[in-house]
C-alpha cells in the first residue's frame, strides 16, 4: 500500500530584541552564565513581569508578513510544569487568545506553489539552561544558567498541510528567510535561534482520515528535521504494515544514531493547567499600531523576487539568489540605484560579491563597509564606459577588497586603463600578425577559430588592457 | 504619655522641627517591643541596628537643616511578605526561612524616601493564607487585648504590633480581608486600597488579582499619611493604575454632610454576632447624626463570594507558589532524584493550610475542571462587581461589619478550615471587586474591639477616610495637633 504523511510543524523563533520579554536584562546570546539575569527573570519572590513592547511589535511583523490576523486583544497565560530550568514553575505563554490567528507560508513543490497554513502565532518566554558538566554530573549535580530565562520567543504553529520531509524542509527554509528579512531573528540554528518540533502521522494515500500522530522533538537543524521525519515516517509505516498500532507519544530524534526514541513518560505527561496570568493585563493591539508596523514592513522576499523579474528584467534564477537574504537584495538594489543596469549588477553581486562573502565568511554588513554599493557601481560603470575590460575589472575588484581608494584611482595607480586608442592598438595588432605569419596563413585558409589566438596575443602584449572589442574588429579588418 | 503611644503625624512633625530626636523615639519603641514581644510575638525579625542607624541619620540631617521625608523618623513595622533588600523575607514559611531578598519592594523604596525607620518584619499566616496568624511557621501572634485570643490574620503581626505599641505605623497586605479583619480584631485602623493604587512589586504573591498592600495605624490620619506615601503608579507593576495620588489627609476635616451611606442587607443577615451588629448600627446612627444619609442596598451575589474567593485565590496561589521548588533559593530537602527532591522540599517546606490551598488550586485549574470551577468563578466575580456598581448608583459608600465576630480564641477554628474561611465573609467581596475598604474601630464587645468596614468606589479612598475620621472622632474624642 502507498502511504502519505501528514505533518504539522511548531517552530520557536528567538526574537532579536535588545532586552528580555518581561525584564530589562539583555537578551544577547553567548554571555558568561548568569550575567544577564535579575530577580524578575529568575522568578524571585515578589517580582512582577512587565511586557516588552518591542517583542509584541516583532510578533505583529511576523503576523502581517504571513497575512495572519492580528487579534485586537490577546492574553498571556501561565503554562505550569516543574523543571529546574523553569524558575517560576510556569512559563508565561499564550493559550486561548494568541496574538495572531491564521496566515500561510508559500513553498515551491514539484506540483507548483503550495500554501502551508499557519494555525496561530503567539509570544512566550524561554526557559533557562541546565549545564551538565562532567565534574558536577559525577557529584549528581547540574548547573543552571539563567541568561536565557525570559528571552522572547515566537511560536509559529502550522496546519498539518505538509506531506513529506522535503516540504517540511522547504517550509523551514522559507520561514527562516522570512524572519531574517523581517529583522526579528538572527536565524542562527546552532545557537538555537530557530527550534522545531513536528507532529507526524501517516495514512493510506488518498485517505481523508488522519492517523494517530506522534510528536518529534530535538531536531536542531534543517537537515535533522528532514532526516528525523524520514525516519519517523518509515517507522510508522513499518508498524502499520506489520499490523500494529501507532501510539500517541513524544519522540526524541537522536542525530548520532539517526533514530527516534520515545521520551520517558514522566517527562511529558503534563497537565499544563493554563490560566490567564493575573500579573499581566490583557494586551490590546490598536489598529493604528498594526498599520504603523505594516507601513514599516520590508518588502517580503517572494514579492521582491517577483519584482526583480517583472520590473528589472532579471532571470528567475538571479532573482531567487539575490533575494534569498535581505541584505544581499538591498546591496544589489543599491548598486542598481547608482546607475548600473540590473543584469550587470546582478552578475557582479552573484559572482564576485557572494564569492567573497563565502570565502571570508563575513556578513553583508561587514562587506558593505569595505566595498559599498556605490564603489562597486563605479567599477561596473568603468567597464561599461570601456575604461577597463571585464577581466581587468575583476583585478580592480580584488584590489578594492583591501584598498579603500575609488576604482578609478586604482585603475590609474596600477596603470590598468584599457587601451582604446585605435592607432596604438592597430600598431600592436600589426606586430602580432607579423610575428605569426603561419597562423595568418591558416586563418586566411579558413581556420577562423584562430581569431581568439590573435586576440590573446594582443592581450598578452598589453597586459590585458586592450579593448577586446576593438582588437577583434582590427584583427578581422586586417585579415579580411 | 510615652513616646511610643503617640501618633505618627504628631511624632513626625516634632522630629522634623527638631523638637524630638528620632533616636529617642526608636529607643522608646524598642523598649516597648522588649517588654511586649514575649507576650505578643508580633515580629518575626527585628532590625534594631538598622533602625537606630536610620534614626541617627534623620537626626543629623534635621540638625543640619536639611530636608527630610514626610514620615521622617517614624518607626514602621512591615509584614514579612514584603521584600526589604538585604533582610530576611520569610512569609512565615519554613520554605523561605532563610531567604534574603536581593531587592526592595516599591513600597519599601517609597518608605525609605519618606525617611521612615524600618523596625522589622511582622508575623503572618504562612504566605498570608489564614485569618488568625496561627498558620505561621514561627508560632502564633497573640491579641494584645486578650492574649488567649487571635489577632486576626493574615496581617496579625502588624495589627498586634500597633495595638501593643510595638510600632507607630505598619504595612499589611490584604487578599481577602487580611488587613481589615486583624485591624478590627486588634482595634486599629487598616485600609485595603483600590486594586492598582499601590504597587505590588516586592509583595510576595499569594493571589495576584486580589493582593494589595495597605496602611495600618492606630488612627485614621496616620492611615491617610501612610497611604499617601506608598501609593502611586509603578512601571514595575503592570496592574498598577496610572491615576493621581490625592493628599488623603486634606479631606479629613470636610465632614460628611450629605454623604449617602448604603447598608447592604446581605451583610447584616444570619451568622452576624448580635453585639457586633449593635456596635456597627450605633456607628451608623452616629454617622446619620453627623449629616449622612443612610440607604439600604442589596448585593445579591454576596452568598457566592466565599466560594468564588476560595476558587480564585487558591488557583492563583497554586501557580504563584510553584517557584518554591528547592532549586534556586530557600529550603531544600534532599531526595534520591529530582522528583523526590521536589516532593520532599514542598512536602516539608509548606504548612498544612498552604498545602491545602495549593491542592485546591491545582485541582480547579486541571484539565476537565477548569471550566466548571475557575472559569465559572471568574463569571461570578463579574456579577459580584456588578452588584457593587449597582449599589454605588444610590450611595457613595457602604458600611458593614468588618468581621461577623470579635477576635476568637487561639485554636478555636484551626481544626475547621471552613469556619475559619467564613470569618472573611464580609471582606472577600471587596477584593473580588477590586474596591477600597477600611476597617475602623467602632466600640467593643466584652472588652474586645469591633470594627466597622467602609467600602468605597474605585480610587475613592478619600471618602472612606473622611467617614472613618468622623466615626473615630465621635467615638474616641479627639486630641488634634
Ligand atoms: Zn532579568
mmCIF file of N, CA and C and ligand atoms in Angstrom, chain A residues 20 23-25 36-38 40-41, ligand 1:
data_model
loop_
_atom_site.group_PDB
_atom_site.id
_atom_site.type_symbol
_atom_site.label_atom_id
_atom_site.label_comp_id
_atom_site.label_asym_id
_atom_site.label_seq_id
_atom_site.Cartn_x
_atom_site.Cartn_y
_atom_site.Cartn_z
ATOM 1 N N UNK A 20 15.009 41.321 27.446
ATOM 2 C CA UNK A 20 14.162 40.134 27.572
ATOM 3 C C UNK A 20 12.681 40.513 27.512
ATOM 4 N N UNK A 23 11.639 41.748 31.506
ATOM 5 C CA UNK A 23 12.527 42.493 32.399
ATOM 6 C C UNK A 23 13.543 43.218 31.533
ATOM 7 N N UNK A 24 14.431 43.977 32.171
ATOM 8 C CA UNK A 24 15.362 44.799 31.411
ATOM 9 C C UNK A 24 16.663 44.107 31.043
ATOM 10 N N UNK A 25 16.839 42.848 31.418
ATOM 11 C CA UNK A 25 18.095 42.143 31.130
ATOM 12 C C UNK A 25 18.340 42.042 29.628
ATOM 13 N N UNK A 36 23.380 37.776 32.772
ATOM 14 C CA UNK A 36 22.235 38.515 32.226
ATOM 15 C C UNK A 36 20.959 37.980 32.865
ATOM 16 N N UNK A 37 20.886 38.172 34.161
ATOM 17 C CA UNK A 37 19.733 37.654 34.903
ATOM 18 C C UNK A 37 19.473 38.580 36.076
ATOM 19 N N UNK A 38 18.208 38.693 36.451
ATOM 20 C CA UNK A 38 17.821 39.573 37.557
ATOM 21 C C UNK A 38 16.706 38.895 38.344
ATOM 22 N N UNK A 40 13.663 39.403 38.445
ATOM 23 C CA UNK A 40 12.430 39.192 37.689
ATOM 24 C C UNK A 40 12.534 37.930 36.823
ATOM 25 N N UNK A 41 13.588 37.834 36.008
ATOM 26 C CA UNK A 41 13.643 36.663 35.123
ATOM 27 C C UNK A 41 14.036 35.399 35.883
HETATM 28 ZN ZN1 LIG C 1 16.053 39.829 34.072
#
